[in-house]
Amino acid sequence: MRKSIYTLLSLLVAAFLIIAVLVWIAPAPNKQANGFNRYYLHPLPLPAIGTIPATNILDIVGADDSLFYFSIVQQPSGVIATSFHPGAQTDTLNIPLQASFSNAVSAYFFTQVNNRHITVFGYNLPVIYNTSRTDSSLHTFTNLSAGGFSQGYLLRDGKHFILRKLNISEKDQLFIRANTENDSILTENGLSELHRDGGMSTDGTLTYDRQTGLLTYIHFYSNRFFTFDSSLQRISNSHTIDTFTVSRFEVAANKDENKQVYTNAGPDQMVNGFSCADNNKLYVQAKLKADNEDEKLFNEHCVIDVYEISSGKYLGSYYLDIPAHTKVNQLFVQGDKLVVHCADNIYAIQLAH
């Protein structure tokens, strides 16, 4: 009996060592040349000009000339307004939501604040509430067909939304345009790749540049991104400067009697992190080290790559004085300020244009 136990333990140790060796010697991004270079727009990491705690903050939801707006965890009807100036006061805006909507949305919402509108996206219902910032009696509820959505924007005309929404029949996420006035829906034709995995393998960031009116979708697991207009017509196909053109994301399907559930089959190899857009510029959190990059700087600081939206041209990069290992949840840019929502803090960075 004891001999069998020792034999089993020896086999387990041997298997563990084999796996460890295979992982150690396997080629991996940032342990080898990745085949591209970066050009830095500023020689030093850009410091934070202001920091606020991320406690109870869900998302960055908008900005105007002097204030930034943040939604509150599990409080769809509340928005915090503050600046990043030392000692700045914090105000709370109350959105006149119906209690039934607020309770149904619960934690499954995101919010947007712009010049004239406050919009609460209840992506689990799925329903969108849109109201005027100056007159709460002017509001609409847009009810959508079954299937939640992961991302969306109210367009600058104040009447249309662009959403990345689950299409039940296709078992994947497609882009749609919804009209708040008559509930009409326009569905894309060929913008998205269909893998019928609920959109997991093509996950990424949807950005909207209000200046140009263009939307851009940047993939997490490959270097591809594409730009389209509000009529869901493709404008251009582009790619980030790295060379990973094919997604390494793998999906495992678990079947039961009633539904099919998709999960990640292995560790994610993210090529691009979160993104944001403003004034014809696209800001992308970089995940891969360039061949000409200083290893110490890359391993210690977050990196942002900048592209021109209309052409897809690479414009340069910035180091941010934010630790590289910090979990970034969101990027938001307004003019010359980049706001980075991290796990513990929210940083305002003055861009060196």
mmCIF file of C-alpha atoms in Angstrom:
data_model
loop_
_atom_site.group_PDB
_atom_site.id
_atom_site.type_symbol
_atom_site.label_atom_id
_atom_site.label_comp_id
_atom_site.label_asym_id
_atom_site.label_seq_id
_atom_site.Cartn_x
_atom_site.Cartn_y
_atom_site.Cartn_z
ATOM 1 C CA MET A 1 0.000 0.000 0.000
ATOM 2 C CA ARG A 2 2.778 2.399 0.982
ATOM 3 C CA LYS A 3 4.686 1.566 -2.207
ATOM 4 C CA SER A 4 1.602 2.425 -4.314
ATOM 5 C CA ILE A 5 1.245 5.770 -2.552
ATOM 6 C CA TYR A 6 4.917 6.614 -3.175
ATOM 7 C CA THR A 7 4.555 5.617 -6.821
ATOM 8 C CA LEU A 8 1.477 7.836 -7.232
ATOM 9 C CA LEU A 9 3.203 10.780 -5.540
ATOM 10 C CA SER A 10 6.243 10.330 -7.780
ATOM 11 C CA LEU A 11 4.050 10.388 -10.887
ATOM 12 C CA LEU A 12 2.261 13.539 -9.690
ATOM 13 C CA VAL A 13 5.568 15.321 -8.980
ATOM 14 C CA ALA A 14 6.938 14.267 -12.370
ATOM 15 C CA ALA A 15 3.818 15.539 -14.148
ATOM 16 C CA PHE A 16 4.057 18.865 -12.304
ATOM 17 C CA LEU A 17 7.720 19.274 -13.248
ATOM 18 C CA ILE A 18 7.026 18.489 -16.909
ATOM 19 C CA ILE A 19 4.243 21.085 -17.028
ATOM 20 C CA ALA A 20 6.469 23.670 -15.297
ATOM 21 C CA VAL A 21 9.285 23.088 -17.788
ATOM 22 C CA LEU A 22 6.932 23.332 -20.770
ATOM 23 C CA VAL A 23 5.497 26.615 -19.464
ATOM 24 C CA TRP A 24 8.999 27.967 -18.803
ATOM 25 C CA ILE A 25 10.413 27.172 -22.255
ATOM 26 C CA ALA A 26 7.257 28.006 -24.221
ATOM 27 C CA PRO A 27 7.516 31.144 -26.388
ATOM 28 C CA ALA A 28 5.547 34.006 -24.844
ATOM 29 C CA PRO A 29 4.941 37.653 -25.691
ATOM 30 C CA ASN A 30 7.388 40.072 -24.030
ATOM 31 C CA LYS A 31 9.910 37.245 -23.475
ATOM 32 C CA GLN A 32 10.910 37.422 -27.126
ATOM 33 C CA ALA A 33 10.925 39.974 -29.922
ATOM 34 C CA ASN A 34 7.365 40.923 -30.883
ATOM 35 C CA GLY A 35 8.284 42.408 -34.269
ATOM 36 C CA PHE A 36 7.394 46.096 -33.892
ATOM 37 C CA ASN A 37 8.757 49.402 -32.567
ATOM 38 C CA ARG A 38 7.271 52.351 -30.698
ATOM 39 C CA TYR A 39 7.857 56.090 -30.951
ATOM 40 C CA TYR A 40 7.348 57.987 -27.704
ATOM 41 C CA LEU A 41 5.759 61.437 -27.818
ATOM 42 C CA HIS A 42 7.308 62.386 -24.480
ATOM 43 C CA PRO A 43 10.598 61.046 -23.091
ATOM 44 C CA LEU A 44 9.380 60.654 -19.497
ATOM 45 C CA PRO A 45 6.299 59.010 -17.974
ATOM 46 C CA LEU A 46 3.416 61.499 -17.777
ATOM 47 C CA PRO A 47 2.561 62.169 -14.109
ATOM 48 C CA ALA A 48 -0.918 62.287 -12.620
ATOM 49 C CA ILE A 49 -2.136 65.830 -12.056
ATOM 50 C CA GLY A 50 -4.880 64.563 -9.768
ATOM 51 C CA THR A 51 -6.047 61.368 -8.111
ATOM 52 C CA ILE A 52 -9.307 60.343 -6.457
ATOM 53 C CA PRO A 53 -10.148 57.045 -4.741
ATOM 54 C CA ALA A 54 -12.052 54.547 -6.883
ATOM 55 C CA THR A 55 -14.101 53.367 -3.897
ATOM 56 C CA ASN A 56 -17.776 52.927 -4.878
ATOM 57 C CA ILE A 57 -17.162 54.326 -8.369
ATOM 58 C CA LEU A 58 -18.414 52.114 -11.184
ATOM 59 C CA ASP A 59 -17.472 54.042 -14.351
ATOM 60 C CA ILE A 60 -16.287 57.362 -15.739
ATOM 61 C CA VAL A 61 -19.448 58.550 -17.485
ATOM 62 C CA GLY A 62 -18.687 61.970 -18.966
ATOM 63 C CA ALA A 63 -17.029 65.367 -18.650
ATOM 64 C CA ASP A 64 -17.481 69.033 -19.418
ATOM 65 C CA ASP A 65 -15.123 72.007 -19.255
ATOM 66 C CA SER A 66 -14.353 71.709 -15.541
ATOM 67 C CA LEU A 67 -16.005 68.573 -14.129
ATOM 68 C CA PHE A 68 -15.809 64.831 -14.586
ATOM 69 C CA TYR A 69 -18.780 62.584 -13.883
ATOM 70 C CA PHE A 70 -18.772 59.099 -12.322
ATOM 71 C CA SER A 71 -21.488 56.513 -11.771
ATOM 72 C CA ILE A 72 -21.893 54.827 -8.386
ATOM 73 C CA VAL A 73 -21.761 51.087 -7.739
ATOM 74 C CA GLN A 74 -25.301 49.631 -7.506
ATOM 75 C CA GLN A 75 -26.879 53.104 -7.640
ATOM 76 C CA PRO A 76 -28.255 53.680 -11.148
ATOM 77 C CA SER A 77 -29.889 56.949 -10.112
ATOM 78 C CA GLY A 78 -26.714 58.591 -8.776
ATOM 79 C CA VAL A 79 -23.868 60.404 -10.560
ATOM 80 C CA ILE A 80 -20.893 62.006 -8.804
ATOM 81 C CA ALA A 81 -19.516 65.260 -10.226
ATOM 82 C CA THR A 82 -16.056 66.480 -9.247
ATOM 83 C CA SER A 83 -12.825 67.925 -10.581
ATOM 84 C CA PHE A 84 -9.308 66.680 -9.902
ATOM 85 C CA HIS A 85 -8.214 69.910 -8.243
ATOM 86 C CA PRO A 86 -6.848 69.554 -4.680
ATOM 87 C CA GLY A 87 -9.641 70.021 -2.146
ATOM 88 C CA ALA A 88 -12.344 70.041 -4.816
ATOM 89 C CA GLN A 89 -15.871 69.411 -3.603
ATOM 90 C CA THR A 90 -17.959 66.476 -4.752
ATOM 91 C CA ASP A 91 -21.581 66.852 -5.786
ATOM 92 C CA THR A 92 -24.124 64.114 -6.468
ATOM 93 C CA LEU A 93 -26.642 64.366 -9.294
ATOM 94 C CA ASN A 94 -29.865 62.429 -8.839
ATOM 95 C CA ILE A 95 -31.365 60.905 -11.993
ATOM 96 C CA PRO A 96 -35.188 60.678 -11.754
ATOM 97 C CA LEU A 97 -35.430 56.950 -12.422
ATOM 98 C CA GLN A 98 -38.549 54.944 -11.759
ATOM 99 C CA ALA A 99 -38.038 52.651 -8.779
ATOM 100 C CA SER A 100 -39.055 49.611 -10.822
ATOM 101 C CA PHE A 101 -36.393 50.357 -13.459
ATOM 102 C CA SER A 102 -33.712 51.094 -10.879
ATOM 103 C CA ASN A 103 -34.430 47.871 -8.974
ATOM 104 C CA ALA A 104 -34.548 45.777 -12.149
ATOM 105 C CA VAL A 105 -31.247 47.202 -13.420
ATOM 106 C CA SER A 106 -29.552 46.794 -10.019
ATOM 107 C CA ALA A 107 -25.810 46.416 -10.690
ATOM 108 C CA TYR A 108 -26.182 45.705 -14.412
ATOM 109 C CA PHE A 109 -25.977 49.171 -15.915
ATOM 110 C CA PHE A 110 -23.668 51.807 -17.296
ATOM 111 C CA THR A 111 -24.304 55.529 -17.601
ATOM 112 C CA GLN A 112 -23.334 58.347 -19.965
ATOM 113 C CA VAL A 113 -23.469 62.096 -19.356
ATOM 114 C CA ASN A 114 -23.007 64.562 -22.202
ATOM 115 C CA ASN A 115 -23.983 68.126 -23.014
ATOM 116 C CA ARG A 116 -27.760 67.697 -22.932
ATOM 117 C CA HIS A 117 -28.447 64.146 -21.879
ATOM 118 C CA ILE A 118 -28.074 61.654 -19.060
ATOM 119 C CA THR A 119 -28.497 58.069 -20.236
ATOM 120 C CA VAL A 120 -28.723 54.897 -18.157
ATOM 121 C CA PHE A 121 -28.178 51.667 -20.103
ATOM 122 C CA GLY A 122 -29.811 48.668 -18.424
ATOM 123 C CA TYR A 123 -27.971 46.053 -20.427
ATOM 124 C CA ASN A 124 -29.502 43.041 -18.696
ATOM 125 C CA LEU A 125 -33.177 43.931 -19.339
ATOM 126 C CA PRO A 126 -32.397 45.283 -22.020
ATOM 127 C CA VAL A 127 -33.768 48.852 -21.680
ATOM 128 C CA ILE A 128 -32.282 52.337 -22.145
ATOM 129 C CA TYR A 129 -33.446 55.368 -20.165
ATOM 130 C CA ASN A 130 -32.607 58.763 -21.665
ATOM 131 C CA THR A 131 -33.427 62.120 -20.069
ATOM 132 C CA SER A 132 -32.598 65.793 -20.500
ATOM 133 C CA ARG A 133 -30.096 67.263 -18.051
ATOM 134 C CA THR A 134 -32.156 70.451 -17.827
ATOM 135 C CA ASP A 135 -35.704 69.045 -17.901
ATOM 136 C CA SER A 136 -36.296 65.627 -16.356
ATOM 137 C CA SER A 137 -39.855 65.562 -17.726
ATOM 138 C CA LEU A 138 -38.298 64.973 -21.152
ATOM 139 C CA HIS A 139 -37.333 61.319 -21.056
ATOM 140 C CA THR A 140 -37.714 58.117 -23.022
ATOM 141 C CA PHE A 141 -37.536 54.389 -22.302
ATOM 142 C CA THR A 142 -36.259 52.333 -25.221
ATOM 143 C CA ASN A 143 -37.160 48.653 -24.896
ATOM 144 C CA LEU A 144 -35.095 46.228 -26.949
ATOM 145 C CA SER A 145 -35.621 42.630 -28.014
ATOM 146 C CA ALA A 146 -34.305 39.753 -25.893
ATOM 147 C CA GLY A 147 -30.527 39.523 -25.589
ATOM 148 C CA GLY A 148 -28.390 41.835 -23.503
ATOM 149 C CA PHE A 149 -25.819 44.286 -24.836
ATOM 150 C CA SER A 150 -22.261 44.853 -23.684
ATOM 151 C CA GLN A 151 -21.473 48.373 -24.944
ATOM 152 C CA GLY A 152 -23.299 51.351 -26.373
ATOM 153 C CA TYR A 153 -23.387 55.091 -27.033
ATOM 154 C CA LEU A 154 -25.987 57.783 -27.440
ATOM 155 C CA LEU A 155 -25.100 59.550 -30.675
ATOM 156 C CA ARG A 156 -24.635 63.299 -30.860
ATOM 157 C CA ASP A 157 -28.074 63.760 -32.465
ATOM 158 C CA GLY A 158 -29.621 62.653 -29.150
ATOM 159 C CA LYS A 159 -32.044 60.316 -30.962
ATOM 160 C CA HIS A 160 -30.039 57.207 -31.828
ATOM 161 C CA PHE A 161 -27.990 54.644 -29.935
ATOM 162 C CA ILE A 162 -25.294 52.349 -31.287
ATOM 163 C CA LEU A 163 -25.088 49.093 -29.332
ATOM 164 C CA ARG A 164 -23.092 45.867 -29.464
ATOM 165 C CA LYS A 165 -25.935 43.497 -28.667
ATOM 166 C CA LEU A 166 -26.431 39.753 -28.438
ATOM 167 C CA ASN A 167 -28.363 38.382 -31.402
ATOM 168 C CA ILE A 168 -30.163 35.298 -30.086
ATOM 169 C CA SER A 169 -30.495 33.537 -33.436
ATOM 170 C CA GLU A 170 -26.840 34.117 -34.384
ATOM 171 C CA LYS A 171 -25.550 33.330 -30.861
ATOM 172 C CA ASP A 172 -23.166 36.256 -31.248
ATOM 173 C CA GLN A 173 -23.004 40.015 -30.713
ATOM 174 C CA LEU A 174 -23.832 42.384 -33.572
ATOM 175 C CA PHE A 175 -23.921 46.166 -33.866
ATOM 176 C CA ILE A 176 -27.343 47.756 -34.040
ATOM 177 C CA ARG A 177 -28.695 51.311 -34.200
ATOM 178 C CA ALA A 178 -31.804 52.009 -32.142
ATOM 179 C CA ASN A 179 -34.078 55.034 -32.525
ATOM 180 C CA THR A 180 -35.489 56.556 -29.329
ATOM 181 C CA GLU A 181 -38.448 58.146 -31.139
ATOM 182 C CA ASN A 182 -40.012 55.180 -32.941
ATOM 183 C CA ASP A 183 -38.174 52.078 -31.620
ATOM 184 C CA SER A 184 -36.896 51.247 -35.119
ATOM 185 C CA ILE A 185 -33.803 49.035 -35.271
ATOM 186 C CA LEU A 186 -31.078 48.938 -37.913
ATOM 187 C CA THR A 187 -28.823 45.856 -37.773
ATOM 188 C CA GLU A 188 -25.313 45.740 -39.210
ATOM 189 C CA ASN A 189 -24.481 43.834 -42.375
ATOM 190 C CA GLY A 190 -21.026 42.247 -42.204
ATOM 191 C CA LEU A 191 -19.285 44.476 -39.635
ATOM 192 C CA SER A 192 -18.749 41.688 -37.092
ATOM 193 C CA GLU A 193 -17.149 38.277 -37.386
ATOM 194 C CA LEU A 194 -19.500 35.495 -36.300
ATOM 195 C CA HIS A 195 -18.059 32.765 -34.096
ATOM 196 C CA ARG A 196 -21.359 31.949 -32.353
ATOM 197 C CA ASP A 197 -19.739 32.112 -28.924
ATOM 198 C CA GLY A 198 -21.686 35.059 -27.555
ATOM 199 C CA GLY A 199 -19.005 37.481 -28.733
ATOM 200 C CA MET A 200 -16.339 36.247 -26.305
ATOM 201 C CA SER A 201 -13.532 35.610 -28.806
ATOM 202 C CA THR A 202 -14.101 38.973 -30.521
ATOM 203 C CA ASP A 203 -14.413 40.930 -27.281
ATOM 204 C CA GLY A 204 -12.984 44.448 -27.331
ATOM 205 C CA THR A 205 -13.700 48.133 -26.783
ATOM 206 C CA LEU A 206 -16.248 50.212 -28.693
ATOM 207 C CA THR A 207 -15.356 53.919 -28.803
ATOM 208 C CA TYR A 208 -17.296 56.921 -30.108
ATOM 209 C CA ASP A 209 -15.689 60.189 -31.178
ATOM 210 C CA ARG A 210 -18.328 62.905 -30.967
ATOM 211 C CA GLN A 211 -16.217 65.323 -33.026
ATOM 212 C CA THR A 212 -16.032 63.126 -36.128
ATOM 213 C CA GLY A 213 -19.153 61.049 -35.429
ATOM 214 C CA LEU A 214 -17.133 57.859 -36.027
ATOM 215 C CA LEU A 215 -17.176 54.655 -33.999
ATOM 216 C CA THR A 216 -14.201 52.323 -33.669
ATOM 217 C CA TYR A 217 -14.097 48.751 -32.401
ATOM 218 C CA ILE A 218 -10.717 47.512 -31.102
ATOM 219 C CA HIS A 219 -10.201 43.799 -30.458
ATOM 220 C CA PHE A 220 -8.647 42.648 -27.184
ATOM 221 C CA TYR A 221 -7.113 39.431 -28.534
ATOM 222 C CA SER A 222 -5.716 40.538 -31.891
ATOM 223 C CA ASN A 223 -4.290 43.745 -33.364
ATOM 224 C CA ARG A 224 -7.306 44.498 -35.523
ATOM 225 C CA PHE A 225 -9.667 47.452 -35.286
ATOM 226 C CA PHE A 226 -12.194 48.945 -37.663
ATOM 227 C CA THR A 227 -14.063 52.229 -37.935
ATOM 228 C CA PHE A 228 -17.667 52.727 -39.006
ATOM 229 C CA ASP A 229 -20.219 55.521 -39.143
ATOM 230 C CA SER A 230 -23.620 55.975 -37.512
ATOM 231 C CA SER A 231 -25.351 54.206 -40.404
ATOM 232 C CA LEU A 232 -23.263 51.087 -39.592
ATOM 233 C CA GLN A 233 -21.209 51.416 -42.770
ATOM 234 C CA ARG A 234 -17.564 50.404 -42.521
ATOM 235 C CA ILE A 235 -15.125 53.281 -43.103
ATOM 236 C CA SER A 236 -11.787 51.504 -42.719
ATOM 237 C CA ASN A 237 -9.960 48.414 -41.472
ATOM 238 C CA SER A 238 -6.791 49.058 -39.464
ATOM 239 C CA HIS A 239 -4.478 47.406 -36.988
ATOM 240 C CA THR A 240 -2.443 48.387 -33.977
ATOM 241 C CA ILE A 241 1.335 48.398 -34.349
ATOM 242 C CA ASP A 242 1.918 44.925 -32.919
ATOM 243 C CA THR A 243 2.004 41.889 -35.197
ATOM 244 C CA PHE A 244 -0.555 39.557 -33.592
ATOM 245 C CA THR A 245 -3.164 39.351 -36.340
ATOM 246 C CA VAL A 246 -4.939 36.203 -35.137
ATOM 247 C CA SER A 247 -6.779 35.878 -31.843
ATOM 248 C CA ARG A 248 -5.271 33.399 -29.390
ATOM 249 C CA PHE A 249 -8.474 33.311 -27.364
ATOM 250 C CA GLU A 250 -10.029 29.854 -27.071
ATOM 251 C CA VAL A 251 -13.605 29.096 -26.103
ATOM 252 C CA ALA A 252 -14.937 25.975 -24.426
ATOM 253 C CA ALA A 253 -18.651 25.179 -24.713
ATOM 254 C CA ASN A 254 -20.455 23.549 -21.798
ATOM 255 C CA LYS A 255 -23.806 22.081 -22.731
ATOM 256 C CA ASP A 256 -26.729 21.326 -20.477
ATOM 257 C CA GLU A 257 -30.334 20.491 -21.188
ATOM 258 C CA ASN A 258 -31.576 24.061 -21.428
ATOM 259 C CA LYS A 259 -28.750 26.262 -22.632
ATOM 260 C CA GLN A 260 -25.225 26.430 -23.950
ATOM 261 C CA VAL A 261 -22.661 28.251 -21.811
ATOM 262 C CA TYR A 262 -19.321 29.479 -23.195
ATOM 263 C CA THR A 263 -16.207 29.841 -21.062
ATOM 264 C CA ASN A 264 -12.573 30.677 -21.727
ATOM 265 C CA ALA A 265 -10.636 27.478 -22.437
ATOM 266 C CA GLY A 266 -7.276 28.912 -21.377
ATOM 267 C CA PRO A 267 -5.428 32.024 -20.219
ATOM 268 C CA ASP A 268 -6.244 35.148 -22.206
ATOM 269 C CA GLN A 269 -3.445 36.645 -24.295
ATOM 270 C CA MET A 270 -4.599 40.235 -24.512
ATOM 271 C CA VAL A 271 -2.964 42.282 -27.246
ATOM 272 C CA ASN A 272 -4.823 45.523 -26.530
ATOM 273 C CA GLY A 273 -6.412 46.704 -23.308
ATOM 274 C CA PHE A 274 -9.123 49.328 -22.932
ATOM 275 C CA SER A 275 -9.489 52.244 -25.356
ATOM 276 C CA CYS A 276 -11.126 55.638 -25.675
ATOM 277 C CA ALA A 277 -11.512 58.292 -28.392
ATOM 278 C CA ASP A 278 -11.700 62.059 -28.752
ATOM 279 C CA ASN A 279 -11.044 64.641 -31.470
ATOM 280 C CA ASN A 280 -10.078 62.082 -34.158
ATOM 281 C CA LYS A 281 -7.598 60.328 -31.852
ATOM 282 C CA LEU A 282 -7.804 56.801 -30.521
ATOM 283 C CA TYR A 283 -6.027 55.959 -27.238
ATOM 284 C CA VAL A 284 -5.300 52.260 -26.683
ATOM 285 C CA GLN A 285 -3.810 50.615 -23.597
ATOM 286 C CA ALA A 286 -0.847 48.593 -24.905
ATOM 287 C CA LYS A 287 -0.197 45.095 -23.608
ATOM 288 C CA LEU A 288 2.845 44.044 -25.635
ATOM 289 C CA LYS A 289 6.437 45.283 -25.405
ATOM 290 C CA ALA A 290 8.029 46.798 -28.521
ATOM 291 C CA ASP A 291 11.417 45.559 -29.700
ATOM 292 C CA ASN A 292 13.025 48.986 -29.199
ATOM 293 C CA GLU A 293 11.442 49.474 -25.783
ATOM 294 C CA ASP A 294 13.335 49.936 -22.544
ATOM 295 C CA GLU A 295 12.378 46.816 -20.601
ATOM 296 C CA LYS A 296 12.499 48.536 -17.209
ATOM 297 C CA LEU A 297 10.238 51.395 -18.295
ATOM 298 C CA PHE A 298 7.744 49.039 -19.944
ATOM 299 C CA ASN A 299 7.611 46.740 -16.908
ATOM 300 C CA GLU A 300 7.077 49.661 -14.526
ATOM 301 C CA HIS A 301 4.606 51.923 -16.372
ATOM 302 C CA CYS A 302 1.326 51.700 -18.240
ATOM 303 C CA VAL A 303 1.692 52.385 -21.961
ATOM 304 C CA ILE A 304 -0.822 54.156 -24.212
ATOM 305 C CA ASP A 305 -0.611 54.012 -28.016
ATOM 306 C CA VAL A 306 -2.276 56.798 -30.025
ATOM 307 C CA TYR A 307 -3.811 56.464 -33.517
ATOM 308 C CA GLU A 308 -5.628 58.759 -35.911
ATOM 309 C CA ILE A 309 -9.196 57.484 -36.185
ATOM 310 C CA SER A 310 -9.948 58.578 -39.732
ATOM 311 C CA SER A 311 -6.828 56.964 -41.219
ATOM 312 C CA GLY A 312 -5.756 54.368 -38.628
ATOM 313 C CA LYS A 313 -2.251 55.889 -38.646
ATOM 314 C CA TYR A 314 -0.062 55.311 -35.584
ATOM 315 C CA LEU A 315 0.840 58.692 -34.030
ATOM 316 C CA GLY A 316 3.038 57.690 -31.101
ATOM 317 C CA SER A 317 2.917 56.480 -27.515
ATOM 318 C CA TYR A 318 3.050 57.647 -23.902
ATOM 319 C CA TYR A 319 4.318 56.124 -20.691
ATOM 320 C CA LEU A 320 1.974 56.911 -17.798
ATOM 321 C CA ASP A 321 3.249 57.239 -14.250
ATOM 322 C CA ILE A 322 0.914 54.406 -13.238
ATOM 323 C CA PRO A 323 2.368 51.007 -12.280
ATOM 324 C CA ALA A 324 2.231 48.530 -15.167
ATOM 325 C CA HIS A 325 0.695 45.829 -12.959
ATOM 326 C CA THR A 326 -2.253 48.065 -12.010
ATOM 327 C CA LYS A 327 -5.589 46.710 -13.206
ATOM 328 C CA VAL A 328 -7.062 49.261 -15.613
ATOM 329 C CA ASN A 329 -10.865 49.158 -15.838
ATOM 330 C CA GLN A 330 -11.525 52.075 -18.194
ATOM 331 C CA LEU A 331 -9.969 54.932 -20.162
ATOM 332 C CA PHE A 332 -11.656 58.265 -20.822
ATOM 333 C CA VAL A 333 -10.264 61.270 -22.665
ATOM 334 C CA GLN A 334 -11.502 64.847 -22.811
ATOM 335 C CA GLY A 335 -9.341 67.319 -24.706
ATOM 336 C CA ASP A 336 -5.827 67.172 -23.237
ATOM 337 C CA LYS A 337 -6.761 65.100 -20.163
ATOM 338 C CA LEU A 338 -6.716 61.317 -20.052
ATOM 339 C CA VAL A 339 -8.556 59.774 -17.109
ATOM 340 C CA VAL A 340 -7.600 56.229 -16.126
ATOM 341 C CA HIS A 341 -9.950 54.219 -13.910
ATOM 342 C CA CYS A 342 -7.889 51.661 -11.992
ATOM 343 C CA ALA A 343 -8.830 49.189 -9.298
ATOM 344 C CA ASP A 344 -7.889 51.459 -6.374
ATOM 345 C CA ASN A 345 -7.624 54.978 -7.791
ATOM 346 C CA ILE A 346 -8.698 57.145 -10.693
ATOM 347 C CA TYR A 347 -5.880 59.191 -12.238
ATOM 348 C CA ALA A 348 -6.046 62.343 -14.354
ATOM 349 C CA ILE A 349 -3.120 62.623 -16.753
ATOM 350 C CA GLN A 350 -2.171 65.825 -18.607
ATOM 351 C CA LEU A 351 -1.341 64.740 -22.157
ATOM 352 C CA ALA A 352 1.726 66.267 -23.784
ATOM 353 C CA HIS A 353 0.226 67.287 -27.139
#
